[in-house]
Amino acid sequence: MSDSNQRITEYDINPIFIQRWSPRAFTGEAIDESLLFSLFEAARWAPSANNSQPWRFIYAKRDSAHWHALLGLTNENNQRWAAKAGAIVALISKTSHIRNGETEPSPLRNHSLDAGAAWTSLALQALYAGLATHAIGSFDREKAREVLSIPEGFHIEILIAIGKQAERDSLPADLQAREQPTPRQSLSQFVAEGSFSFRE
Ligand SMILES: Cc1cc2nc3c(=O)[nH]c(=O)nc-3n(C[C@H](O)[C@H](O)[C@H](O)COP(=O)(O)O)c2cc1C
């Protein structure tokens, strides 16, 4: 079936799903603001519980006043390659909201799930627009809360490096070795009919 960058699918799907991957080689070019906002536009239309839309994005474009603050949140390893991204975005999610007719906030149980859906939309739109994305989960969340002035009631999900993809050989040798699309489990390992019958 479809094969992109040695990714083989068991069923026919739109190639965009296997064409997306998380490279570390970025060119260091800045991203045009309207292009960046087209990614947020895609994220905007993600589904969410009760249409609560709990995702929030805080961005810093390369060379802007906020760039070093966001880049500085990533750990040393991630900073080695993320420093060449065109923008870094923090994805946070709202953990509770006040429902219609109520005065006390109730928890948004699916805030991370919904934020994840928005992240995927953003990543796929980026690919469509000729950009690459790479999620970063290893960063200092306490520092992020302080640096980005994130109030209580919001969960810090991930940072996202976005940019134009560069050639693999622009990376340091150790990162070059990891610069390739990853495979996936077979469908039978994570899809079951009727009940939980996985061998975990
Ligand atoms: C929530 C999350 C956190 C991640 N954190 C990091 C990270 O800190 N550093 C990194 O290099 N990649 C990180 N990644 C990228 C994953 O390693 C990558 O998505 C995974 O290996 C699948 O590969 P692919 O995105 O190329 O298909 C993260 C991805 C996600 C979704």
Short mmCIF file of C-alpha atoms and ligand atoms in Angstrom, two decimals:
data_model
loop_
_atom_site.label_atom_id
_atom_site.label_comp_id
_atom_site.label_asym_id
_atom_site.label_seq_id
_atom_site.Cartn_x
_atom_site.Cartn_y
_atom_site.Cartn_z
CA MET A 1 0.00 0.00 0.00
CA SER A 2 1.06 3.63 0.30
CA ASP A 3 4.71 4.10 1.04
CA SER A 4 6.28 7.42 1.94
CA ASN A 5 9.81 7.60 3.34
CA GLN A 6 9.72 3.82 3.95
CA ARG A 7 6.47 4.10 5.85
CA ILE A 8 4.20 1.34 4.62
CA THR A 9 0.48 1.38 5.34
CA GLU A 10 -1.72 -1.70 5.63
CA TYR A 11 -4.69 0.15 4.11
CA ASP A 12 -4.95 2.96 1.60
CA ILE A 13 -5.00 6.38 3.24
CA ASN A 14 -4.37 9.98 2.31
CA PRO A 15 -0.55 10.21 2.05
CA ILE A 16 -0.43 13.28 4.30
CA PHE A 17 -0.59 11.00 7.37
CA ILE A 18 2.65 9.21 6.57
CA GLN A 19 4.35 12.22 5.05
CA ARG A 20 4.20 14.02 8.39
CA TRP A 21 7.11 13.27 10.64
CA SER A 22 9.22 15.18 13.14
CA PRO A 23 12.54 16.26 11.67
CA ARG A 24 15.19 18.13 13.63
CA ALA A 25 16.89 19.80 10.67
CA PHE A 26 15.45 23.28 10.19
CA THR A 27 16.83 25.99 7.90
CA GLY A 28 16.76 28.84 10.40
CA GLU A 29 14.44 30.86 8.15
CA ALA A 30 11.79 33.02 9.77
CA ILE A 31 8.14 32.10 9.17
CA ASP A 32 5.80 34.55 7.59
CA GLU A 33 3.16 35.59 10.12
CA SER A 34 0.19 34.85 7.87
CA LEU A 35 1.54 31.35 7.18
CA LEU A 36 1.95 30.77 10.91
CA PHE A 37 -1.59 31.96 11.50
CA SER A 38 -2.91 29.59 8.84
CA LEU A 39 -1.65 26.77 11.10
CA PHE A 40 -3.56 28.20 14.07
CA GLU A 41 -6.57 28.49 11.79
CA ALA A 42 -6.39 24.75 11.09
CA ALA A 43 -6.08 24.04 14.82
CA ARG A 44 -9.13 26.21 15.45
CA TRP A 45 -11.40 23.73 13.68
CA ALA A 46 -10.41 20.71 15.72
CA PRO A 47 -13.20 18.91 17.58
CA SER A 48 -13.46 19.29 21.37
CA ALA A 49 -15.76 18.16 24.18
CA ASN A 50 -18.85 20.39 24.20
CA ASN A 51 -16.97 22.54 21.69
CA SER A 52 -15.06 23.90 24.69
CA GLN A 53 -11.96 24.64 22.54
CA PRO A 54 -9.58 24.50 25.53
CA TRP A 55 -6.40 24.94 23.45
CA ARG A 56 -4.32 28.11 23.72
CA PHE A 57 -1.23 28.85 21.65
CA ILE A 58 1.55 31.25 22.62
CA TYR A 59 4.02 31.81 19.82
CA ALA A 60 7.42 33.36 19.28
CA LYS A 61 8.74 33.93 15.80
CA ARG A 62 12.44 33.57 15.20
CA ASP A 63 14.34 36.81 15.87
CA SER A 64 11.35 38.41 17.61
CA ALA A 65 11.55 39.85 21.12
CA HIS A 66 10.00 36.63 22.52
CA TRP A 67 12.15 34.11 20.65
CA HIS A 68 14.85 33.53 23.27
CA ALA A 69 12.30 33.24 26.06
CA LEU A 70 10.50 30.35 24.35
CA LEU A 71 13.63 28.69 22.99
CA GLY A 72 15.15 28.95 26.48
CA LEU A 73 12.39 26.73 27.89
CA THR A 74 13.56 23.68 25.93
CA ASN A 75 16.20 21.43 27.45
CA GLU A 76 19.77 21.47 26.15
CA ASN A 77 19.30 18.49 23.85
CA ASN A 78 16.24 19.93 22.17
CA GLN A 79 17.76 23.38 21.98
CA ARG A 80 20.57 22.05 19.79
CA TRP A 81 18.15 21.63 16.88
CA ALA A 82 15.14 23.78 17.87
CA ALA A 83 17.37 26.85 17.71
CA LYS A 84 17.06 26.66 13.91
CA ALA A 85 13.24 26.58 13.87
CA GLY A 86 11.30 29.49 12.41
CA ALA A 87 8.88 29.69 15.33
CA ILE A 88 8.29 28.03 18.67
CA VAL A 89 4.78 27.65 19.95
CA ALA A 90 3.63 26.68 23.44
CA LEU A 91 0.41 24.69 23.51
CA ILE A 92 -1.52 24.99 26.74
CA SER A 93 -5.03 23.89 27.63
CA LYS A 94 -7.75 25.18 29.89
CA THR A 95 -8.61 22.65 32.59
CA SER A 96 -12.04 23.91 33.68
CA HIS A 97 -14.81 26.21 32.51
CA ILE A 98 -18.10 27.65 33.67
CA ARG A 99 -20.99 25.94 31.92
CA ASN A 100 -24.06 27.84 30.77
CA GLY A 101 -26.34 28.60 33.72
CA GLU A 102 -23.73 27.62 36.34
CA THR A 103 -21.57 29.82 38.55
CA GLU A 104 -18.91 27.33 39.66
CA PRO A 105 -16.35 26.02 37.19
CA SER A 106 -16.48 22.35 36.25
CA PRO A 107 -13.45 20.38 35.05
CA LEU A 108 -12.79 19.95 31.36
CA ARG A 109 -11.98 16.25 31.54
CA ASN A 110 -10.75 16.07 27.95
CA HIS A 111 -8.62 19.20 27.85
CA SER A 112 -5.43 17.37 26.87
CA LEU A 113 -7.20 15.16 24.35
CA ASP A 114 -8.73 18.23 22.72
CA ALA A 115 -5.41 20.08 22.71
CA GLY A 116 -3.86 16.99 21.09
CA ALA A 117 -6.45 17.11 18.33
CA ALA A 118 -5.60 20.77 17.73
CA TRP A 119 -1.88 19.95 17.63
CA THR A 120 -2.44 17.29 14.97
CA SER A 121 -4.49 19.68 12.83
CA LEU A 122 -1.72 22.25 13.13
CA ALA A 123 0.94 19.69 12.20
CA LEU A 124 -0.94 18.45 9.14
CA GLN A 125 -1.68 21.98 7.94
CA ALA A 126 2.00 22.80 8.37
CA LEU A 127 2.93 19.88 6.13
CA TYR A 128 0.38 21.01 3.56
CA ALA A 129 1.95 24.49 3.67
CA GLY A 130 5.47 23.13 3.15
CA LEU A 131 6.58 23.40 6.79
CA ALA A 132 7.74 20.82 9.29
CA THR A 133 6.75 20.55 12.95
CA HIS A 134 8.34 18.83 15.91
CA ALA A 135 6.62 18.52 19.29
CA ILE A 136 8.78 18.95 22.38
CA GLY A 137 7.67 17.48 25.68
CA SER A 138 10.98 17.81 27.50
CA PHE A 139 11.06 21.32 28.85
CA ASP A 140 10.81 23.16 32.13
CA ARG A 141 7.09 23.54 32.79
CA GLU A 142 7.52 25.55 35.97
CA LYS A 143 9.74 27.99 34.17
CA ALA A 144 7.28 28.07 31.25
CA ARG A 145 4.44 29.01 33.59
CA GLU A 146 6.49 31.88 34.94
CA VAL A 147 8.07 33.10 31.70
CA LEU A 148 4.83 32.93 29.71
CA SER A 149 2.64 34.25 32.58
CA ILE A 150 0.35 31.21 32.44
CA PRO A 151 -2.27 31.41 35.19
CA GLU A 152 -3.66 28.57 37.32
CA GLY A 153 -6.37 26.60 35.55
CA PHE A 154 -4.23 26.03 32.47
CA HIS A 155 -2.15 22.93 31.78
CA ILE A 156 1.09 23.29 29.85
CA GLU A 157 1.07 20.61 27.15
CA ILE A 158 3.97 20.88 24.71
CA LEU A 159 6.22 23.21 22.84
CA ILE A 160 6.14 22.93 19.05
CA ALA A 161 9.06 23.81 16.81
CA ILE A 162 7.91 24.87 13.36
CA GLY A 163 10.01 25.71 10.35
CA LYS A 164 11.30 24.95 6.92
CA GLN A 165 12.97 21.57 6.85
CA ALA A 166 16.68 21.51 6.06
CA GLU A 167 18.95 18.81 4.69
CA ARG A 168 19.85 16.04 7.13
CA ASP A 169 23.56 16.79 6.83
CA SER A 170 23.03 20.25 8.30
CA LEU A 171 22.68 18.51 11.70
CA PRO A 172 25.48 17.41 14.04
CA ALA A 173 26.48 13.78 13.32
CA ASP A 174 24.65 12.22 16.30
CA LEU A 175 21.38 13.89 15.31
CA GLN A 176 21.81 12.93 11.65
CA ALA A 177 21.61 9.29 12.70
CA ARG A 178 18.12 9.88 14.14
CA GLU A 179 16.89 12.06 11.29
CA GLN A 180 14.43 9.70 9.64
CA PRO A 181 10.73 8.87 9.76
CA THR A 182 9.83 6.31 12.39
CA PRO A 183 7.76 3.16 11.82
CA ARG A 184 4.56 2.26 13.66
CA GLN A 185 3.03 -0.78 15.37
CA SER A 186 0.86 -2.95 13.17
CA LEU A 187 -2.89 -2.36 13.32
CA SER A 188 -3.43 -5.68 15.11
CA GLN A 189 -1.35 -4.42 18.03
CA PHE A 190 -3.73 -1.57 18.83
CA VAL A 191 -7.11 -2.37 17.29
CA ALA A 192 -9.41 -5.03 18.78
CA GLU A 193 -12.98 -6.00 18.10
CA GLY A 194 -15.37 -6.12 21.03
CA SER A 195 -13.08 -6.25 24.05
CA PHE A 196 -9.53 -5.65 25.24
CA SER A 197 -7.53 -8.50 23.78
CA PHE A 198 -4.12 -6.91 23.45
CA ARG A 199 -0.95 -8.60 24.61
CA GLU A 200 0.57 -5.77 26.64
C1 LIG B 1 3.84 14.94 23.37
C2 LIG B 1 5.11 14.77 22.57
C3 LIG B 1 6.32 15.08 23.17
C4 LIG B 1 7.50 14.97 22.42
N1 LIG B 1 8.69 15.36 22.98
C5 LIG B 1 9.82 15.36 22.23
C6 LIG B 1 11.04 15.88 22.75
O1 LIG B 1 11.11 16.38 23.87
N2 LIG B 1 12.14 15.83 21.95
C7 LIG B 1 12.10 15.31 20.69
O2 LIG B 1 13.13 15.32 20.01
N3 LIG B 1 10.95 14.81 20.16
C8 LIG B 1 9.82 14.83 20.89
N4 LIG B 1 8.64 14.36 20.36
C9 LIG B 1 8.61 13.78 19.01
C10 LIG B 1 8.36 12.28 19.07
O3 LIG B 1 9.53 11.62 19.50
C11 LIG B 1 7.88 11.80 17.70
O4 LIG B 1 6.65 12.41 17.40
C12 LIG B 1 7.71 10.28 17.67
O5 LIG B 1 8.95 9.62 17.79
C13 LIG B 1 7.03 9.82 16.38
O6 LIG B 1 7.80 10.23 15.26
P1 LIG B 1 7.23 11.18 14.11
O7 LIG B 1 6.59 12.38 14.76
O8 LIG B 1 8.46 11.54 13.32
O9 LIG B 1 6.23 10.41 13.34
C14 LIG B 1 7.45 14.48 21.08
C15 LIG B 1 6.21 14.17 20.51
C16 LIG B 1 5.05 14.32 21.23
C17 LIG B 1 3.72 14.02 20.55
#
